[in-house]
Tab-separated table of C-alpha atoms in Angstrom:
chain	number	residue	atom	x	y	z
A	227	MET	CA	-21.443	-18.012	55.604
A	228	ARG	CA	-19.178	-16.765	58.251
A	229	ASN	CA	-20.215	-15.262	61.547
A	230	ARG	CA	-20.516	-18.145	63.804
A	231	LEU	CA	-23.126	-16.789	66.174
A	232	SER	CA	-25.607	-14.879	64.070
A	233	PHE	CA	-27.717	-17.586	62.479
A	234	LEU	CA	-31.109	-16.020	63.153
A	235	GLY	CA	-30.220	-12.543	61.935
A	236	PHE	CA	-28.822	-13.731	58.665
A	237	LEU	CA	-31.410	-16.436	58.161
A	238	PHE	CA	-33.989	-13.716	57.557
A	239	ILE	CA	-31.880	-12.329	54.739
A	240	GLY	CA	-31.240	-15.759	53.244
A	241	LEU	CA	-34.931	-16.639	53.240
A	242	ALA	CA	-35.960	-13.280	51.832
A	243	ALA	CA	-33.453	-13.659	49.042
A	244	CYS	CA	-34.408	-17.208	48.261
A	245	GLY	CA	-36.596	-17.779	45.250
A	246	ASP	CA	-36.977	-19.481	41.938
A	247	SER	CA	-35.133	-16.948	39.819
A	248	GLU	CA	-32.138	-18.145	37.892
A	249	THR	CA	-29.919	-15.504	39.388
A	250	GLY	CA	-30.394	-15.250	43.100
A	251	THR	CA	-28.693	-13.578	45.962
A	252	THR	CA	-26.597	-15.404	48.461
A	253	SER	CA	-27.002	-13.613	51.725
A	254	SER	CA	-25.145	-15.376	54.440
A	255	THR	CA	-25.976	-16.517	57.867
A	256	SER	CA	-23.104	-17.171	60.150
A	257	THR	CA	-23.106	-19.673	62.833
A	258	SER	CA	-19.664	-20.054	64.310
A	259	THR	CA	-17.924	-19.000	67.451
A	260	GLY	CA	-14.342	-18.710	66.338
A	261	GLY	CA	-12.899	-17.651	63.024
A	262	GLY	CA	-14.183	-19.354	59.939
A	263	ASN	CA	-17.239	-19.354	57.832
A	264	GLY	CA	-20.731	-20.435	57.969
A	265	GLY	CA	-23.480	-19.155	55.833
A	266	GLU	CA	-26.889	-19.583	54.611
A	267	GLY	CA	-28.177	-17.888	51.516
A	268	ASN	CA	-30.111	-18.795	48.472
A	269	GLY	CA	-27.034	-19.237	46.399
A	270	GLY	CA	-25.473	-21.095	49.206
A	271	ALA	CA	-22.226	-19.260	49.183
A	272	GLY	CA	-20.619	-19.161	52.556
A	273	GLY	CA	-18.470	-16.452	53.849
A	274	ALA	CA	-15.353	-16.567	55.825
A	275	GLY	CA	-14.817	-15.681	59.332
A	276	GLY	CA	-16.542	-15.922	62.579
A	277	GLY	CA	-16.437	-13.865	65.662
A	278	SER	CA	-19.045	-11.192	65.962
A	279	GLY	CA	-22.568	-12.075	65.014
A	280	GLY	CA	-25.216	-10.033	63.310
A	281	MET	CA	-25.656	-8.461	59.952
A	282	SER	CA	-22.746	-6.528	58.548
A	283	SER	CA	-23.409	-2.940	57.622
A	284	GLY	CA	-20.484	-2.974	55.271
A	285	GLY	CA	-18.259	-1.129	57.692
A	286	ALA	CA	-14.559	-1.581	57.178
A	287	GLY	CA	-12.072	-2.457	59.817
A	288	GLY	CA	-8.345	-2.818	59.510
A	289	GLY	CA	-6.340	-3.776	56.471
A	290	SER	CA	-4.876	-1.590	53.793
A	291	GLY	CA	-6.893	0.939	51.868
A	292	GLY	CA	-7.770	0.382	48.237
A	293	GLY	CA	-6.977	2.791	45.442
A	294	MET	CA	-7.711	2.950	41.734
A	295	ALA	CA	-5.844	0.335	39.757
A	296	GLY	CA	-4.506	0.405	36.263
A	297	GLU	CA	-6.032	-1.613	33.470
A	298	VAL	CA	-4.497	-4.222	31.198
A	299	GLY	CA	-7.099	-5.712	28.889
A	300	ASN	CA	-10.606	-6.586	29.990
A	301	ALA	CA	-11.998	-9.302	32.196
A	302	SER	CA	-13.444	-12.465	30.714
A	303	GLN	CA	-15.066	-15.559	32.126
A	304	ALA	CA	-12.725	-18.063	33.752
A	305	GLU	CA	-13.346	-21.705	32.899
A	306	GLY	CA	-11.635	-25.032	32.317
A	307	LEU	CA	-9.396	-26.817	34.802
A	308	TYR	CA	-8.036	-24.608	37.561
A	309	PHE	CA	-5.859	-27.085	39.452
A	310	PRO	CA	-3.771	-30.096	38.327
A	311	PRO	CA	-5.742	-33.231	37.350
A	312	GLY	CA	-5.000	-34.905	40.687
A	313	ALA	CA	-7.121	-32.426	42.644
A	314	VAL	CA	-9.962	-34.018	44.600
A	315	TRP	CA	-12.722	-32.198	42.684
A	316	TYR	CA	-11.581	-33.909	39.463
A	317	GLU	CA	-11.617	-37.395	40.983
A	318	ASP	CA	-13.778	-40.012	39.272
A	319	ILE	CA	-15.893	-41.386	42.106
A	320	SER	CA	-18.113	-43.631	39.964
A	321	ASN	CA	-17.109	-46.702	41.956
A	322	ALA	CA	-16.225	-45.126	45.301
A	323	PRO	CA	-17.634	-46.945	48.346
A	324	VAL	CA	-20.930	-45.791	49.820
A	325	SER	CA	-21.294	-44.768	53.451
A	326	PRO	CA	-23.169	-47.300	55.601
A	327	GLU	CA	-25.213	-44.288	56.747
A	328	SER	CA	-26.221	-43.311	53.201
A	329	GLY	CA	-29.744	-44.723	53.115
A	330	ALA	CA	-30.663	-43.321	56.512
A	331	ILE	CA	-29.279	-39.890	55.607
A	332	THR	CA	-31.056	-39.480	52.278
A	333	ALA	CA	-34.339	-40.799	53.691
A	334	TRP	CA	-34.068	-38.312	56.560
A	335	MET	CA	-33.421	-35.461	54.115
A	336	GLU	CA	-36.633	-36.168	52.207
A	337	GLY	CA	-38.632	-36.497	55.395
A	338	PHE	CA	-37.201	-33.316	56.891
A	339	ASN	CA	-37.598	-31.094	53.836
A	340	PRO	CA	-40.241	-32.538	51.509
A	341	PRO	CA	-40.934	-33.256	48.797
A	342	ASN	CA	-37.394	-34.038	47.591
A	343	GLY	CA	-35.109	-33.228	50.522
A	344	TRP	CA	-33.260	-30.083	49.407
A	345	GLY	CA	-33.129	-26.567	50.865
A	346	THR	CA	-36.144	-25.348	48.936
A	347	GLY	CA	-37.748	-28.782	48.974
A	348	VAL	CA	-36.724	-29.406	45.367
A	349	MET	CA	-33.317	-29.249	43.690
A	350	LYS	CA	-32.772	-25.804	42.231
A	351	VAL	CA	-29.722	-24.168	40.663
A	352	ASP	CA	-28.240	-20.751	41.434
A	353	PHE	CA	-26.504	-18.758	38.677
A	354	SER	CA	-25.169	-15.716	40.525
A	355	ILE	CA	-21.425	-16.343	41.050
A	356	VAL	CA	-18.862	-15.137	38.496
A	357	ALA	CA	-15.286	-16.402	38.089
A	358	VAL	CA	-13.173	-13.730	36.384
A	359	ASP	CA	-10.144	-14.569	34.246
A	360	VAL	CA	-7.356	-12.072	34.948
A	361	PRO	CA	-5.169	-10.924	32.031
A	362	ALA	CA	-1.419	-11.050	32.721
A	363	GLY	CA	-0.114	-7.722	33.956
A	364	THR	CA	-3.341	-6.586	35.584
A	365	ALA	CA	-2.584	-4.134	38.380
A	366	LYS	CA	-3.315	-5.251	41.910
A	367	ARG	CA	-5.505	-3.477	44.411
A	368	SER	CA	-5.277	-3.518	48.166
A	369	PHE	CA	-8.528	-3.549	50.100
A	370	GLN	CA	-10.017	-2.543	53.401
A	371	THR	CA	-11.108	-5.470	55.536
A	372	VAL	CA	-14.643	-5.661	56.905
A	373	ASP	CA	-15.431	-6.108	60.577
A	374	GLY	CA	-17.140	-9.401	61.321
A	375	TYR	CA	-15.951	-11.025	58.089
A	376	TYR	CA	-12.141	-10.904	58.283
A	377	TYR	CA	-10.401	-13.467	60.485
A	378	VAL	CA	-6.741	-14.110	61.120
A	379	PRO	CA	-5.131	-16.453	60.198
A	380	ASP	CA	-7.971	-17.961	58.124
A	381	CYS	CA	-8.211	-15.045	55.699
A	382	ASP	CA	-5.365	-13.718	53.563
A	383	ASN	CA	-4.546	-10.030	53.080
A	384	ALA	CA	-2.692	-9.893	49.759
A	385	PRO	CA	-3.378	-7.338	47.023
A	386	VAL	CA	-5.780	-8.680	44.398
A	387	PRO	CA	-5.545	-8.275	40.593
A	388	VAL	CA	-8.841	-6.708	39.504
A	389	PRO	CA	-9.317	-6.353	35.736
A	390	ALA	CA	-11.721	-3.842	34.246
A	391	GLY	CA	-15.011	-5.218	33.014
A	392	GLY	CA	-15.430	-7.966	35.599
A	393	ALA	CA	-18.251	-8.633	38.023
A	394	VAL	CA	-19.077	-9.566	41.595
A	395	GLU	CA	-21.697	-12.147	42.539
A	396	GLU	CA	-25.144	-10.887	41.634
A	397	THR	CA	-27.532	-10.146	44.495
A	398	TYR	CA	-31.284	-9.599	44.667
A	399	GLY	CA	-31.596	-10.338	40.950
A	400	THR	CA	-30.186	-6.899	40.138
A	401	PRO	CA	-28.436	-6.867	36.732
A	402	THR	CA	-24.701	-6.183	36.749
A	403	ASP	CA	-23.830	-2.568	35.986
A	404	PHE	CA	-21.151	-2.424	33.280
A	405	SER	CA	-21.410	1.344	32.725
A	406	GLY	CA	-17.878	1.900	34.047
A	407	PRO	CA	-14.673	-0.158	34.085
A	408	PHE	CA	-15.154	-1.331	37.689
A	409	THR	CA	-18.876	-0.784	38.293
A	410	GLY	CA	-19.557	-4.500	37.794
A	411	TYR	CA	-17.851	-5.154	41.131
A	412	ASN	CA	-20.369	-3.082	43.115
A	413	CYS	CA	-22.371	-5.610	45.146
A	414	TYR	CA	-25.838	-4.264	45.823
A	415	GLY	CA	-26.418	-6.627	48.723
A	416	PHE	CA	-23.171	-5.735	50.482
A	417	PRO	CA	-24.735	-3.360	53.060
A	418	ASP	CA	-27.201	-6.111	54.007
A	419	GLY	CA	-24.524	-8.742	54.598
A	420	ALA	CA	-24.955	-10.624	51.310
A	421	ASP	CA	-22.243	-13.086	50.313
A	422	CYS	CA	-20.957	-10.899	47.445
A	423	HIS	CA	-18.309	-13.369	46.283
A	424	MET	CA	-15.519	-12.179	44.005
A	425	LEU	CA	-13.435	-14.842	42.245
A	426	PHE	CA	-10.307	-14.072	40.206
A	427	VAL	CA	-8.196	-16.632	38.341
A	428	SER	CA	-4.707	-15.291	37.604
A	429	ARG	CA	-3.061	-18.011	35.530
A	430	SER	CA	0.090	-15.943	34.962
A	431	GLU	CA	0.623	-15.987	38.743
A	432	LYS	CA	-0.746	-19.526	39.158
A	433	ARG	CA	-3.180	-18.143	41.701
A	434	LEU	CA	-6.884	-18.233	42.434
A	435	TYR	CA	-8.166	-15.356	44.560
A	436	GLU	CA	-11.571	-15.959	46.143
A	437	ILE	CA	-13.249	-13.408	48.390
A	438	TYR	CA	-16.326	-13.707	50.546
A	439	HIS	CA	-18.314	-10.478	51.073
A	440	ALA	CA	-16.587	-7.974	48.787
A	441	THR	CA	-17.491	-4.862	46.843
A	442	ILE	CA	-15.922	-2.005	44.935
A	443	ASP	CA	-18.441	0.682	45.714
A	444	SER	CA	-19.547	3.782	43.825
A	445	SER	CA	-16.629	5.750	45.294
A	446	ASP	CA	-14.192	3.088	43.987
A	447	ALA	CA	-13.393	1.880	47.508
A	448	PHE	CA	-12.528	-1.839	47.659
A	449	HIS	CA	-13.896	-3.621	50.741
A	450	ALA	CA	-13.349	-7.333	51.325
A	451	GLY	CA	-14.291	-9.801	54.022
A	452	CYS	CA	-12.360	-13.063	53.767
A	453	LEU	CA	-9.820	-13.547	50.972
A	454	ALA	CA	-8.500	-17.048	50.296
A	455	VAL	CA	-5.480	-17.270	47.980
A	456	TRP	CA	-4.970	-20.638	46.294
A	457	ASP	CA	-1.895	-21.912	44.438
A	458	ILE	CA	-3.425	-23.456	41.319
A	459	SER	CA	-0.203	-25.300	40.467
A	460	GLN	CA	-0.616	-27.370	43.629
A	461	VAL	CA	-2.675	-30.445	44.472
A	462	TYR	CA	-3.791	-29.750	48.023
A	463	GLY	CA	-3.795	-32.636	50.471
A	464	PRO	CA	-6.300	-33.390	53.237
A	465	ASP	CA	-5.251	-30.284	55.186
A	466	GLY	CA	-6.112	-27.893	52.343
A	467	ARG	CA	-5.197	-24.363	53.445
A	468	GLY	CA	-5.162	-25.610	57.039
A	469	GLN	CA	-7.354	-27.716	59.302
A	470	GLN	CA	-10.136	-25.716	61.000
A	471	CYS	CA	-9.515	-22.916	58.478
A	472	THR	CA	-12.263	-21.358	56.423
A	473	SER	CA	-12.039	-19.958	52.902
A	474	ALA	CA	-14.516	-18.071	50.717
A	475	ASP	CA	-16.815	-21.044	51.384
A	476	ALA	CA	-17.571	-22.452	54.808
A	477	ALA	CA	-16.151	-25.894	53.983
A	478	GLY	CA	-12.702	-24.375	53.435
A	479	PHE	CA	-12.164	-25.525	49.840
A	480	PRO	CA	-12.338	-23.337	46.698
A	481	ILE	CA	-15.490	-22.353	44.820
A	482	ALA	CA	-14.416	-21.825	41.197
A	483	PRO	CA	-13.459	-25.447	40.352
A	484	LEU	CA	-16.936	-26.602	41.403
A	485	LEU	CA	-18.982	-24.197	39.256
A	486	PHE	CA	-20.361	-25.703	36.067
A	487	THR	CA	-20.772	-23.457	33.040
A	488	ALA	CA	-23.010	-23.002	30.026
A	489	GLU	CA	-19.952	-23.805	27.888
A	490	GLU	CA	-19.680	-27.216	29.539
A	491	ILE	CA	-23.350	-27.907	28.865
A	492	GLN	CA	-22.849	-26.874	25.244
A	493	ALA	CA	-19.805	-29.174	24.969
A	494	GLY	CA	-21.771	-32.033	26.513
A	495	GLU	CA	-19.409	-32.800	29.400
A	496	ILE	CA	-18.615	-31.564	32.908
A	497	ASN	CA	-15.292	-32.881	34.241
A	498	HIS	CA	-15.485	-31.977	37.913
A	499	ALA	CA	-17.571	-32.217	41.060
A	500	ILE	CA	-20.309	-29.630	41.623
A	501	ARG	CA	-20.824	-27.173	44.486
A	502	PHE	CA	-23.638	-28.321	46.764
A	503	ILE	CA	-25.532	-26.370	49.432
A	504	LEU	CA	-27.882	-27.285	52.284
A	505	PRO	CA	-29.398	-25.263	55.142
A	506	ASN	CA	-27.362	-25.431	58.340
A	507	ASN	CA	-30.155	-27.272	60.155
A	508	MET	CA	-29.789	-30.097	57.615
A	509	VAL	CA	-26.042	-30.542	58.256
A	510	ARG	CA	-24.633	-32.625	61.122
A	511	ALA	CA	-23.946	-30.540	64.201
A	512	LYS	CA	-20.419	-29.098	64.194
A	513	LYS	CA	-18.750	-31.868	62.167
A	514	TYR	CA	-16.825	-31.878	58.898
A	515	VAL	CA	-15.109	-34.440	56.670
A	516	TYR	CA	-12.487	-34.385	53.906
A	517	PRO	CA	-12.109	-32.489	51.627
A	518	ALA	CA	-13.591	-29.858	53.956
A	519	THR	CA	-11.212	-28.284	56.461
A	520	HIS	CA	-13.858	-26.310	58.306
A	521	GLY	CA	-17.478	-26.375	59.352
A	522	THR	CA	-19.931	-24.121	61.158
A	523	ASN	CA	-22.362	-24.131	64.044
A	524	THR	CA	-24.666	-26.521	62.215
A	525	THR	CA	-27.563	-28.100	64.076
A	526	GLY	CA	-28.543	-31.226	62.121
A	527	PRO	CA	-28.920	-34.678	63.711
A	528	GLN	CA	-26.702	-37.742	63.379
A	529	THR	CA	-28.803	-38.761	60.370
A	530	SER	CA	-27.655	-35.701	58.386
A	531	ILE	CA	-24.502	-35.210	56.325
A	532	PRO	CA	-21.400	-33.590	57.826
A	533	TYR	CA	-19.831	-30.560	56.151
A	534	GLY	CA	-17.801	-31.561	53.091
A	535	ALA	CA	-19.701	-34.789	52.360
A	536	ARG	CA	-19.756	-35.995	48.757
A	537	LEU	CA	-22.949	-37.306	47.196
A	538	ARG	CA	-23.237	-39.264	43.947
A	539	LEU	CA	-26.274	-39.679	41.715
A	540	ARG	CA	-27.215	-43.354	41.580
A	541	LYS	CA	-26.076	-45.312	38.526
A	542	ASP	CA	-29.596	-46.595	37.988
A	543	TYR	CA	-31.188	-43.145	37.847
A	544	PRO	CA	-33.118	-42.844	34.528
A	545	ILE	CA	-31.304	-39.790	33.204
A	546	ASN	CA	-33.057	-40.137	29.852
A	547	THR	CA	-36.118	-38.682	31.583
A	548	LEU	CA	-34.265	-35.360	31.930
A	549	SER	CA	-33.735	-32.683	29.299
A	550	PRO	CA	-30.551	-32.972	27.181
A	551	ALA	CA	-28.884	-30.156	29.135
A	552	ALA	CA	-29.891	-31.632	32.487
A	553	GLN	CA	-28.498	-34.998	31.395
A	554	VAL	CA	-25.037	-33.422	31.104
A	555	VAL	CA	-25.222	-32.335	34.741
A	556	ALA	CA	-26.666	-35.674	35.832
A	557	LYS	CA	-23.789	-37.567	34.217
A	558	ALA	CA	-21.310	-35.358	36.094
A	559	LEU	CA	-23.181	-36.075	39.318
A	560	GLN	CA	-22.769	-39.794	38.624
A	561	LYS	CA	-19.064	-39.579	37.785
A	562	TYR	CA	-17.772	-36.733	39.998
A	563	GLY	CA	-20.584	-36.137	42.460
A	564	MET	CA	-21.368	-32.993	44.399
A	565	LEU	CA	-19.424	-31.657	47.374
A	566	HIS	CA	-21.176	-30.013	50.288
A	567	ALA	CA	-19.587	-26.580	50.495
A	568	ASP	CA	-21.778	-24.191	52.452
A	569	GLY	CA	-25.050	-23.406	54.175
A	570	GLY	CA	-27.932	-22.094	52.103
A	571	GLN	CA	-31.171	-22.796	50.343
A	572	ILE	CA	-30.424	-23.473	46.654
A	573	ALA	CA	-28.843	-26.888	46.186
A	574	LEU	CA	-26.456	-26.471	43.234
A	575	THR	CA	-24.361	-23.602	41.932
A	576	ALA	CA	-23.571	-22.890	38.291
A	577	GLN	CA	-21.459	-20.030	37.014
A	578	SER	CA	-23.179	-16.847	35.868
A	579	ASP	CA	-23.186	-16.265	32.113
A	580	VAL	CA	-22.765	-12.502	32.511
A	581	LEU	CA	-19.207	-12.630	31.062
A	582	SER	CA	-19.899	-15.491	28.671
A	583	ASP	CA	-20.864	-15.596	25.011
A	584	VAL	CA	-22.782	-18.800	25.729
A	585	LYS	CA	-25.988	-18.113	27.638
A	586	TRP	CA	-27.876	-20.519	29.852
A	587	ALA	CA	-31.098	-19.926	27.974
A	588	ALA	CA	-29.372	-20.883	24.728
A	589	VAL	CA	-28.309	-24.287	26.081
A	590	GLY	CA	-31.740	-25.022	27.518
A	591	PHE	CA	-30.891	-25.098	31.214
A	592	ASP	CA	-32.503	-23.104	34.013
A	593	ALA	CA	-33.039	-23.028	37.772
A	594	ASN	CA	-35.665	-25.759	37.599
A	595	SER	CA	-34.014	-28.198	35.187
A	596	LEU	CA	-33.105	-30.631	37.990
A	597	ASN	CA	-36.302	-30.340	40.049
A	598	ALA	CA	-37.022	-34.053	39.583
A	599	LEU	CA	-33.924	-35.215	41.492
A	600	LYS	CA	-34.639	-36.453	45.016
A	601	ALA	CA	-32.236	-36.951	47.899
A	602	THR	CA	-32.923	-40.695	47.712
A	603	ASP	CA	-31.721	-40.657	44.097
A	604	PHE	CA	-28.250	-40.033	45.572
A	605	GLU	CA	-25.743	-42.035	47.575
A	606	VAL	CA	-23.614	-40.500	50.311
A	607	LEU	CA	-20.044	-41.661	49.791
A	608	ASP	CA	-18.076	-43.132	52.660
A	609	PHE	CA	-16.638	-40.205	54.606
A	610	GLY	CA	-14.798	-41.894	57.441
A	611	THR	CA	-14.776	-40.404	60.923
A	612	PRO	CA	-16.047	-36.799	61.060
A	613	ILE	CA	-13.841	-34.121	62.613
A	614	ASP	CA	-15.129	-31.872	65.404
A	615	VAL	CA	-15.392	-28.197	64.490
A	616	THR	CA	-13.148	-26.149	66.811
A	617	TYR	CA	-12.297	-23.081	64.637
A	618	ASP	CA	-8.683	-23.404	65.803
A	619	CYS	CA	-7.102	-22.510	62.464
A	620	GLN	CA	-3.308	-22.744	62.262
A	621	ARG	CA	-1.706	-21.464	59.043
A	622	MET	CA	0.571	-18.779	57.656
A	623	GLN	CA	-1.436	-15.889	56.285
A	624	ILE	CA	-0.569	-14.794	52.719
A	625	THR	CA	0.055	-11.053	52.527
A	626	GLN	CA	1.791	-10.664	49.146
């Protein structure tokens, strides 16, 4: 997701990682020229940054070194509302106006990437990203920044609370290793430039820590690319963390609030928008719209969506043709829609069940449950005038 010049190098990784498995890898492809993130992987997670292109070898550059942290309790899955109800990802868009470009855009998507217009041709779901709930009192760890992934002022450099028993985003379908207190944070795809997202929700601090391209390796060294610290007591306005500023996703907004969970399927209701991914060549060239604050070196035509666009499943879609679990997601797509967040191959992102007692298999939902949905089954909501991507981020970096 982040390097703004290295699209071809990372595209190879993203395509190699892409597949039909329920838990995929999200290798990134960067495509920007300044700081910020761009990315293209099968889980669609973008990274933060920009600058140097090419695949990261996991080398560290700058920042404070990471040491062993103390332990207070164990990690668990984060879920529920993260921000106040007024946040944009909780907005009911059932009756929001449709863009006059909607029909042309969705028709182009299907024609460009048949049969149904998504990154893999059909709508698939990735289950690799984990949001970790942080117990109060968890010790914080500093980290060493990673060359090519850490950009100032886009990325923050504050110590991160890392509870024992948590996990990083899964890569290459490799099961999470829980043999030690922090072994679950070792990202196997890190040396290859995989997205390796780490998400931590610290409700006692009212903070959400999201990192693109992070690992705690076998020597217990903590390496991190772009950290975005969010105040979860705040409703962010159109500027988010700053215009032209990236986050742990290329669009500049947070990841965790957009992940749907097996618990939500079990409960029968999803109360938020869903994270949505498309390849960079299917996204309008170097444009973004609210709620995005950032875009990448995308190469799509005028008939493609800009970064940050919101799509809504049509009211007349026959959701009764879907499985019961898929109907829960479809109803959320009708009421809250999906927000374009990053470049990649797999259209939607759900939260991993690795820290959950409720498993995806148990609720009857898998990577192919939404295969029937076509781009023309959706409406692109009115997005106003797109903003040119300049990567000129202006914000105060958080260091504590």
